[in-house]
Amino acid sequence: MYCPKCGSQIPENDRFCPTCGDPVLGRSFPDESDHTADFVKEDIERTNILSALCYLYFVFIIIALLLEPNSKFLRYHINQSIILTVFGILCGLAAIVPIIGWIVASVGSIACLVFTVMGIVNAYKGKAKDLPLIGKYSIIKYD
């Protein structure tokens, strides 16, 4: 492919022209936060509802691990849920600091609610997408 602006050749996976920096249009790039293809379809179908429940209450994580200890898809969402819980705790601790901490805690609480809904929807739909900002971290192994 060649850059429409300067005519330089653009390597296959580049998003910008190496010569002029113009963005490459019309090229689709894989979503690096979507890991759904890494999981077996039967595993996803068997554990999607249980995975969604893990975002609601910590007890569901324990129940899920007892019911399906070998499910990679379930363990992926358990990891996301635990990371989200840690994020929520840290946001709550920020409230100790007056004014700035209150603002951080308020914004963090709203983000926790939004991320929880996103996690539930992704799990129920059988998707394994990282939660924004925090989803790339891992506490438990799921692979």
JSON list of C-alpha atoms in Angstrom, two decimals, residues 87-136:
[
{"chain": "A", "resi": 87, "resn": "PHE", "atom": "CA", "xyz": [-9.87, -0.71, 41.73]},
{"chain": "A", "resi": 88, "resn": "GLY", "atom": "CA", "xyz": [-13.06, 0.00, 43.69]},
{"chain": "A", "resi": 89, "resn": "ILE", "atom": "CA", "xyz": [-11.26, -0.42, 47.02]},
{"chain": "A", "resi": 90, "resn": "LEU", "atom": "CA", "xyz": [-8.49, 1.94, 45.91]},
{"chain": "A", "resi": 91, "resn": "CYS", "atom": "CA", "xyz": [-11.06, 4.51, 44.82]},
{"chain": "A", "resi": 92, "resn": "GLY", "atom": "CA", "xyz": [-12.75, 4.21, 48.21]},
{"chain": "A", "resi": 93, "resn": "LEU", "atom": "CA", "xyz": [-9.43, 4.72, 49.98]},
{"chain": "A", "resi": 94, "resn": "ALA", "atom": "CA", "xyz": [-8.86, 7.87, 47.96]},
{"chain": "A", "resi": 95, "resn": "ALA", "atom": "CA", "xyz": [-11.87, 9.39, 49.75]},
{"chain": "A", "resi": 96, "resn": "ILE", "atom": "CA", "xyz": [-9.69, 9.68, 52.88]},
{"chain": "A", "resi": 97, "resn": "VAL", "atom": "CA", "xyz": [-7.97, 12.68, 51.29]},
{"chain": "A", "resi": 98, "resn": "PRO", "atom": "CA", "xyz": [-10.19, 15.79, 51.45]},
{"chain": "A", "resi": 99, "resn": "ILE", "atom": "CA", "xyz": [-11.45, 17.45, 48.25]},
{"chain": "A", "resi": 100, "resn": "ILE", "atom": "CA", "xyz": [-9.13, 15.85, 45.63]},
{"chain": "A", "resi": 101, "resn": "GLY", "atom": "CA", "xyz": [-9.67, 12.41, 47.12]},
{"chain": "A", "resi": 102, "resn": "TRP", "atom": "CA", "xyz": [-13.41, 12.93, 47.20]},
{"chain": "A", "resi": 103, "resn": "ILE", "atom": "CA", "xyz": [-13.38, 13.83, 43.53]},
{"chain": "A", "resi": 104, "resn": "VAL", "atom": "CA", "xyz": [-11.22, 10.82, 42.65]},
{"chain": "A", "resi": 105, "resn": "ALA", "atom": "CA", "xyz": [-13.44, 8.54, 44.73]},
{"chain": "A", "resi": 106, "resn": "SER", "atom": "CA", "xyz": [-16.60, 9.89, 43.08]},
{"chain": "A", "resi": 107, "resn": "VAL", "atom": "CA", "xyz": [-15.26, 9.50, 39.54]},
{"chain": "A", "resi": 108, "resn": "GLY", "atom": "CA", "xyz": [-13.82, 6.10, 40.43]},
{"chain": "A", "resi": 109, "resn": "SER", "atom": "CA", "xyz": [-17.15, 4.92, 41.82]},
{"chain": "A", "resi": 110, "resn": "ILE", "atom": "CA", "xyz": [-18.93, 5.90, 38.63]},
{"chain": "A", "resi": 111, "resn": "ALA", "atom": "CA", "xyz": [-16.21, 4.15, 36.60]},
{"chain": "A", "resi": 112, "resn": "CYS", "atom": "CA", "xyz": [-16.64, 1.02, 38.77]},
{"chain": "A", "resi": 113, "resn": "LEU", "atom": "CA", "xyz": [-20.35, 0.97, 38.07]},
{"chain": "A", "resi": 114, "resn": "VAL", "atom": "CA", "xyz": [-19.83, 1.40, 34.32]},
{"chain": "A", "resi": 115, "resn": "PHE", "atom": "CA", "xyz": [-17.07, -1.25, 34.23]},
{"chain": "A", "resi": 116, "resn": "THR", "atom": "CA", "xyz": [-19.27, -3.66, 36.19]},
{"chain": "A", "resi": 117, "resn": "VAL", "atom": "CA", "xyz": [-22.07, -3.31, 33.65]},
{"chain": "A", "resi": 118, "resn": "MET", "atom": "CA", "xyz": [-19.56, -3.74, 30.81]},
{"chain": "A", "resi": 119, "resn": "GLY", "atom": "CA", "xyz": [-18.15, -6.88, 32.42]},
{"chain": "A", "resi": 120, "resn": "ILE", "atom": "CA", "xyz": [-21.60, -8.40, 32.96]},
{"chain": "A", "resi": 121, "resn": "VAL", "atom": "CA", "xyz": [-22.67, -7.68, 29.39]},
{"chain": "A", "resi": 122, "resn": "ASN", "atom": "CA", "xyz": [-19.41, -9.02, 27.91]},
{"chain": "A", "resi": 123, "resn": "ALA", "atom": "CA", "xyz": [-19.55, -12.21, 29.98]},
{"chain": "A", "resi": 124, "resn": "TYR", "atom": "CA", "xyz": [-23.22, -12.85, 29.23]},
{"chain": "A", "resi": 125, "resn": "LYS", "atom": "CA", "xyz": [-22.64, -12.34, 25.50]},
{"chain": "A", "resi": 126, "resn": "GLY", "atom": "CA", "xyz": [-19.69, -14.74, 25.60]},
{"chain": "A", "resi": 127, "resn": "LYS", "atom": "CA", "xyz": [-17.06, -12.07, 24.98]},
{"chain": "A", "resi": 128, "resn": "ALA", "atom": "CA", "xyz": [-13.68, -11.86, 26.67]},
{"chain": "A", "resi": 129, "resn": "LYS", "atom": "CA", "xyz": [-12.87, -8.17, 26.34]},
{"chain": "A", "resi": 130, "resn": "ASP", "atom": "CA", "xyz": [-10.57, -6.36, 28.76]},
{"chain": "A", "resi": 131, "resn": "LEU", "atom": "CA", "xyz": [-12.24, -3.70, 30.88]},
{"chain": "A", "resi": 132, "resn": "PRO", "atom": "CA", "xyz": [-11.03, -0.19, 29.98]},
{"chain": "A", "resi": 133, "resn": "LEU", "atom": "CA", "xyz": [-7.93, 1.06, 31.84]},
{"chain": "A", "resi": 134, "resn": "ILE", "atom": "CA", "xyz": [-7.75, -1.83, 34.32]},
{"chain": "A", "resi": 135, "resn": "GLY", "atom": "CA", "xyz": [-8.48, -4.96, 32.29]},
{"chain": "A", "resi": 136, "resn": "LYS", "atom": "CA", "xyz": [-4.96, -5.60, 31.05]}
]
